[in-house]
PDB file of C-alpha atoms in Angstrom:
ATOM      1  CA  UNK A   1    -192.212  18.840  50.816  1.00 53.00           C
ATOM      2  CA  UNK A   2    -190.999  22.300  49.997  1.00 54.00           C
ATOM      3  CA  UNK A   3    -187.418  22.804  49.406  1.00 52.00           C
ATOM      4  CA  UNK A   4    -186.120  26.228  50.575  1.00 54.00           C
ATOM      5  CA  UNK A   5    -184.043  26.633  47.404  1.00 55.00           C
ATOM      6  CA  UNK A   6    -187.064  26.249  45.155  1.00 51.00           C
ATOM      7  CA  UNK A   7    -188.904  28.934  47.087  1.00 51.00           C
ATOM      8  CA  UNK A   8    -186.085  31.440  46.614  1.00 52.00           C
ATOM      9  CA  UNK A   9    -185.654  30.780  42.919  1.00 52.00           C
ATOM     10  CA  UNK A  10    -188.966  32.267  41.775  1.00 54.00           C
ATOM     11  CA  UNK A  11    -188.455  35.395  43.875  1.00 53.00           C
ATOM     12  CA  UNK A  12    -184.964  35.886  42.454  1.00 52.00           C
ATOM     13  CA  UNK A  13    -186.296  35.464  38.938  1.00 51.00           C
ATOM     14  CA  UNK A  14    -189.057  37.912  39.777  1.00 51.00           C
ATOM     15  CA  UNK A  15    -186.510  40.436  41.100  1.00 51.00           C
ATOM     16  CA  UNK A  16    -184.406  40.095  37.955  1.00 50.00           C
ATOM     17  CA  UNK A  17    -187.428  40.600  35.718  1.00 49.00           C
ATOM     18  CA  UNK A  18    -188.546  43.610  37.702  1.00 51.00           C
ATOM     19  CA  UNK A  19    -185.070  45.126  37.611  1.00 50.00           C
ATOM     20  CA  UNK A  20    -184.800  44.647  33.872  1.00 51.00           C
ATOM     21  CA  UNK A  21    -187.894  46.785  33.313  1.00 53.00           C
ATOM     22  CA  UNK A  22    -186.784  49.628  35.533  1.00 54.00           C
ATOM     23  CA  UNK A  23    -184.986  52.677  34.250  1.00 55.00           C
ATOM     24  CA  UNK A  24    -181.365  53.348  35.093  1.00 56.00           C
ATOM     25  CA  UNK A  25    -182.336  55.897  37.740  1.00 54.00           C
ATOM     26  CA  UNK A  26    -184.702  53.459  39.441  1.00 55.00           C
ATOM     27  CA  UNK A  27    -182.106  50.682  39.405  1.00 52.00           C
ATOM     28  CA  UNK A  28    -179.445  52.966  40.850  1.00 51.00           C
ATOM     29  CA  UNK A  29    -181.858  53.896  43.637  1.00 51.00           C
ATOM     30  CA  UNK A  30    -182.497  50.233  44.373  1.00 51.00           C
ATOM     31  CA  UNK A  31    -178.868  49.136  44.289  1.00 50.00           C
ATOM     32  CA  UNK A  32    -177.630  52.252  46.097  1.00 49.00           C
ATOM     33  CA  UNK A  33    -174.833  52.682  43.596  1.00 52.00           C
ATOM     34  CA  UNK A  34    -173.608  56.222  43.089  1.00 54.00           C
ATOM     35  CA  UNK A  35    -174.691  57.706  39.780  1.00 56.00           C
ATOM     36  CA  UNK A  36    -171.804  58.618  37.533  1.00 56.00           C
ATOM     37  CA  UNK A  37    -171.356  62.369  37.307  1.00 61.00           C
ATOM     38  CA  UNK A  38    -171.961  63.918  33.941  1.00 59.00           C
ATOM     39  CA  UNK A  39    -169.008  65.811  32.585  1.00 52.00           C
ATOM     40  CA  UNK A  40    -169.509  69.541  32.944  1.00 55.00           C
ATOM     41  CA  UNK A  41    -169.335  71.573  29.764  1.00 52.00           C
ATOM     42  CA  UNK A  42    -166.264  73.697  29.463  1.00 53.00           C
ATOM     43  CA  UNK A  43    -166.844  77.255  30.437  1.00 53.00           C
ATOM     44  CA  UNK A  44    -166.584  79.528  27.426  1.00 55.00           C
ATOM     45  CA  UNK A  45    -165.236  83.003  27.972  1.00 61.00           C
ATOM     46  CA  UNK A  46    -168.065  85.443  28.567  1.00 78.00           C
ATOM     47  CA  UNK A  47    -168.963  87.768  25.741  1.00 81.00           C
ATOM     48  CA  UNK A  48    -169.971  91.390  26.045  1.00 85.00           C
ATOM     49  CA  UNK A  49    -173.327  92.607  24.781  1.00 86.00           C
ATOM     50  CA  UNK A  50    -171.602  94.294  21.834  1.00 89.00           C
ATOM     51  CA  UNK A  51    -169.950  91.012  20.826  1.00 90.00           C
ATOM     52  CA  UNK A  52    -173.232  89.136  21.188  1.00 89.00           C
ATOM     53  CA  UNK A  53    -175.039  91.753  19.089  1.00 88.00           C
ATOM     54  CA  UNK A  54    -172.375  91.525  16.371  1.00 90.00           C
ATOM     55  CA  UNK A  55    -172.679  87.721  16.419  1.00 91.00           C
ATOM     56  CA  UNK A  56    -176.455  87.949  16.031  1.00 90.00           C
ATOM     57  CA  UNK A  57    -176.206  90.366  13.098  1.00 89.00           C
ATOM     58  CA  UNK A  58    -173.658  88.115  11.375  1.00 91.00           C
ATOM     59  CA  UNK A  59    -175.760  85.011  11.956  1.00 91.00           C
ATOM     60  CA  UNK A  60    -178.938  86.614  10.618  1.00 90.00           C
ATOM     61  CA  UNK A  61    -177.050  87.973   7.614  1.00 90.00           C
ATOM     62  CA  UNK A  62    -175.704  84.478   6.851  1.00 91.00           C
ATOM     63  CA  UNK A  63    -179.132  82.912   7.262  1.00 88.00           C
ATOM     64  CA  UNK A  64    -181.350  85.467   5.488  1.00 86.00           C
ATOM     65  CA  UNK A  65    -179.008  87.643   3.442  1.00 90.00           C
ATOM     66  CA  UNK A  66    -177.753  91.202   3.623  1.00 90.00           C
ATOM     67  CA  UNK A  67    -180.892  92.770   2.085  1.00 91.00           C
ATOM     68  CA  UNK A  68    -183.153  91.171   4.690  1.00 88.00           C
ATOM     69  CA  UNK A  69    -180.847  92.249   7.513  1.00 87.00           C
ATOM     70  CA  UNK A  70    -180.761  95.832   6.234  1.00 88.00           C
ATOM     71  CA  UNK A  71    -184.534  95.930   5.705  1.00 87.00           C
ATOM     72  CA  UNK A  72    -185.200  94.679   9.250  1.00 86.00           C
ATOM     73  CA  UNK A  73    -182.280  96.367  11.018  1.00 89.00           C
ATOM     74  CA  UNK A  74    -184.474  98.456  13.311  1.00 90.00           C
ATOM     75  CA  UNK A  75    -186.479  95.373  14.354  1.00 89.00           C
ATOM     76  CA  UNK A  76    -183.289  93.379  15.019  1.00 90.00           C
ATOM     77  CA  UNK A  77    -181.794  96.260  16.980  1.00 91.00           C
ATOM     78  CA  UNK A  78    -184.926  96.664  19.108  1.00 90.00           C
ATOM     79  CA  UNK A  79    -184.996  92.928  19.892  1.00 90.00           C
ATOM     80  CA  UNK A  80    -181.315  93.027  20.879  1.00 90.00           C
ATOM     81  CA  UNK A  81    -182.019  95.961  23.197  1.00 90.00           C
ATOM     82  CA  UNK A  82    -184.943  94.029  24.729  1.00 89.00           C
ATOM     83  CA  UNK A  83    -182.725  90.985  25.211  1.00 89.00           C
ATOM     84  CA  UNK A  84    -180.005  93.089  26.837  1.00 90.00           C
ATOM     85  CA  UNK A  85    -182.506  94.701  29.196  1.00 91.00           C
ATOM     86  CA  UNK A  86    -183.885  91.276  30.128  1.00 89.00           C
ATOM     87  CA  UNK A  87    -180.386  89.909  30.808  1.00 89.00           C
ATOM     88  CA  UNK A  88    -179.425  92.903  32.930  1.00 88.00           C
ATOM     89  CA  UNK A  89    -182.688  92.789  34.875  1.00 91.00           C
ATOM     90  CA  UNK A  90    -182.244  89.106  35.727  1.00 89.00           C
ATOM     91  CA  UNK A  91    -178.459  89.246  36.176  1.00 88.00           C
ATOM     92  CA  UNK A  92    -177.800  86.895  33.253  1.00 86.00           C
ATOM     93  CA  UNK A  93    -174.597  86.894  31.287  1.00 86.00           C
ATOM     94  CA  UNK A  94    -175.143  87.627  27.602  1.00 85.00           C
ATOM     95  CA  UNK A  95    -175.383  84.445  25.569  1.00 88.00           C
ATOM     96  CA  UNK A  96    -175.206  84.481  21.774  1.00 89.00           C
ATOM     97  CA  UNK A  97    -177.573  81.541  21.351  1.00 88.00           C
ATOM     98  CA  UNK A  98    -180.193  83.097  23.636  1.00 88.00           C
ATOM     99  CA  UNK A  99    -179.956  86.476  21.886  1.00 89.00           C
ATOM    100  CA  UNK A 100    -180.121  84.907  18.424  1.00 90.00           C
ATOM    101  CA  UNK A 101    -183.152  82.820  19.334  1.00 91.00           C
ATOM    102  CA  UNK A 102    -184.906  85.848  20.864  1.00 89.00           C
ATOM    103  CA  UNK A 103    -184.257  87.966  17.762  1.00 89.00           C
ATOM    104  CA  UNK A 104    -185.308  85.217  15.347  1.00 90.00           C
ATOM    105  CA  UNK A 105    -188.522  84.663  17.295  1.00 91.00           C
ATOM    106  CA  UNK A 106    -189.184  88.416  17.221  1.00 89.00           C
ATOM    107  CA  UNK A 107    -188.581  88.549  13.458  1.00 88.00           C
ATOM    108  CA  UNK A 108    -190.834  85.551  12.899  1.00 90.00           C
ATOM    109  CA  UNK A 109    -193.624  87.091  14.986  1.00 91.00           C
ATOM    110  CA  UNK A 110    -193.247  90.416  13.188  1.00 89.00           C
ATOM    111  CA  UNK A 111    -193.408  88.802   9.742  1.00 88.00           C
ATOM    112  CA  UNK A 112    -196.471  86.805  10.777  1.00 93.00           C
ATOM    113  CA  UNK A 113    -198.115  89.979  12.061  1.00 93.00           C
ATOM    114  CA  UNK A 114    -197.335  91.781   8.769  1.00 91.00           C
ATOM    115  CA  UNK A 115    -198.714  88.872   6.748  1.00 92.00           C
ATOM    116  CA  UNK A 116    -201.849  88.710   8.885  1.00 94.00           C
ATOM    117  CA  UNK A 117    -202.353  92.484   8.584  1.00 95.00           C
ATOM    118  CA  UNK A 118    -201.898  92.332   4.797  1.00 94.00           C
ATOM    119  CA  UNK A 119    -204.366  89.463   4.580  1.00 94.00           C
ATOM    120  CA  UNK A 120    -206.936  91.317   6.720  1.00 95.00           C
ATOM    121  CA  UNK A 121    -206.461  94.504   4.675  1.00 95.00           C
ATOM    122  CA  UNK A 122    -206.949  92.553   1.440  1.00 94.00           C
ATOM    123  CA  UNK A 123    -210.110  90.943   2.787  1.00 94.00           C
ATOM    124  CA  UNK A 124    -211.466  94.323   3.910  1.00 94.00           C
ATOM    125  CA  UNK A 125    -210.708  95.802   0.458  1.00 94.00           C
ATOM    126  CA  UNK A 126    -212.547  92.924  -1.224  1.00 94.00           C
ATOM    127  CA  UNK A 127    -215.471  93.415   1.122  1.00 94.00           C
ATOM    128  CA  UNK A 128    -215.571  97.168   0.395  1.00 94.00           C
ATOM    129  CA  UNK A 129    -215.509  96.481  -3.367  1.00 94.00           C
ATOM    130  CA  UNK A 130    -218.318  93.929  -3.023  1.00 94.00           C
ATOM    131  CA  UNK A 131    -220.403  96.343  -0.930  1.00 94.00           C
ATOM    132  CA  UNK A 132    -219.849  99.172  -3.441  1.00 94.00           C
ATOM    133  CA  UNK A 133    -220.832  96.907  -6.359  1.00 94.00           C
ATOM    134  CA  UNK A 134    -223.913  95.732  -4.474  1.00 93.00           C
ATOM    135  CA  UNK A 135    -224.947  99.292  -3.581  1.00 93.00           C
ATOM    136  CA  UNK A 136    -224.490 100.366  -7.193  1.00 93.00           C
ATOM    137  CA  UNK A 137    -226.665  97.464  -8.356  1.00 92.00           C
ATOM    138  CA  UNK A 138    -229.337  98.439  -5.826  1.00 93.00           C
ATOM    139  CA  UNK A 139    -229.209 102.094  -6.959  1.00 91.00           C
ATOM    140  CA  UNK A 140    -229.557 101.057 -10.626  1.00 91.00           C
ATOM    141  CA  UNK A 141    -232.484  98.796  -9.747  1.00 91.00           C
ATOM    142  CA  UNK A 142    -234.212 101.590  -7.804  1.00 91.00           C
ATOM    143  CA  UNK A 143    -233.666 104.005 -10.688  1.00 90.00           C
ATOM    144  CA  UNK A 144    -235.067 101.489 -13.203  1.00 89.00           C
ATOM    145  CA  UNK A 145    -238.126 100.827 -11.025  1.00 87.00           C
ATOM    146  CA  UNK A 146    -238.707 104.554 -10.508  1.00 86.00           C
ATOM    147  CA  UNK A 147    -238.525 105.098 -14.261  1.00 84.00           C
ATOM    148  CA  UNK A 148    -241.013 102.264 -14.844  1.00 82.00           C
ATOM    149  CA  UNK A 149    -243.390 103.722 -12.248  1.00 81.00           C
ATOM    150  CA  UNK A 150    -243.120 107.172 -13.831  1.00 77.00           C
ATOM    151  CA  UNK A 151    -243.743 105.689 -17.261  1.00 72.00           C
ATOM    152  CA  UNK A 152    -246.791 103.721 -16.033  1.00 75.00           C
ATOM    153  CA  UNK A 153    -248.318 106.696 -14.262  1.00 73.00           C
ATOM    154  CA  UNK A 154    -248.589 108.860 -17.408  1.00 69.00           C
ATOM    155  CA  UNK A 155    -251.933 109.987 -18.650  1.00 70.00           C
ATOM    156  CA  UNK A 156    -253.206 109.042 -22.060  1.00 71.00           C
ATOM    157  CA  UNK A 157    -252.471 112.509 -23.430  1.00 69.00           C
ATOM    158  CA  UNK A 158    -248.895 112.375 -22.174  1.00 71.00           C
ATOM    159  CA  UNK A 159    -248.441 108.935 -23.712  1.00 66.00           C
ATOM    160  CA  UNK A 160    -249.758 110.135 -27.082  1.00 68.00           C
ATOM    161  CA  UNK A 161    -247.660 113.271 -27.160  1.00 74.00           C
ATOM    162  CA  UNK A 162    -244.453 111.595 -25.889  1.00 72.00           C
ATOM    163  CA  UNK A 163    -241.709 112.156 -28.402  1.00 71.00           C
ATOM    164  CA  UNK A 164    -238.861 110.894 -26.286  1.00 71.00           C
ATOM    165  CA  UNK A 165    -238.599 107.881 -28.559  1.00 68.00           C
ATOM    166  CA  UNK A 166    -237.502 110.217 -31.325  1.00 68.00           C
ATOM    167  CA  UNK A 167    -234.749 111.902 -29.324  1.00 70.00           C
ATOM    168  CA  UNK A 168    -232.160 109.450 -30.631  1.00 68.00           C
ATOM    169  CA  UNK A 169    -233.094 109.974 -34.276  1.00 72.00           C
ATOM    170  CA  UNK A 170    -231.123 112.487 -36.303  1.00 70.00           C
ATOM    171  CA  UNK A 171    -233.282 114.222 -38.878  1.00 66.00           C
ATOM    172  CA  UNK A 172    -231.687 115.565 -42.023  1.00 69.00           C
ATOM    173  CA  UNK A 173    -233.694 118.800 -42.085  1.00 65.00           C
ATOM    174  CA  UNK A 174    -230.634 120.755 -43.097  1.00 59.00           C
ATOM    175  CA  UNK A 175    -230.238 118.829 -46.347  1.00 59.00           C
ATOM    176  CA  UNK A 176    -232.523 120.298 -48.958  1.00 54.00           C
TER     177      UNK A 176
END
């Protein structure tokens, strides 16, 4: 004895459970309801490249200070020129946020490159010092061994007449 209402109830519960786990986009596709339109951002008046460049310089000066901006002015200027060329090539309007991000990324990459170069240079200097110290130790060792060999190869007469031990002694022959 199946009742038609009892058969429909589990499927409706199943449909409700399934719908609860779906995202909003999936549910809107199922229910065929129109999605609400997102409000469009207000169009800001377009800026010229000169205005964007001035904005970038001001922003970097606020963030890093005047000394940093002056020290890296050529790098900032070159990145702004690159950004302008890119915008013109792709028919983009100049955007301050895009230009600022491009310049900041360029500065960051440049500073990392400088740090990496300084670190490599320091490591190479340490290596050169270690090699020079090692070569000097080897040269001293060779000289010591050569002196020992020369000393061992003397004849008996040379050994008996060797007065090199007395070279460091100062005789008072002048005092009489």
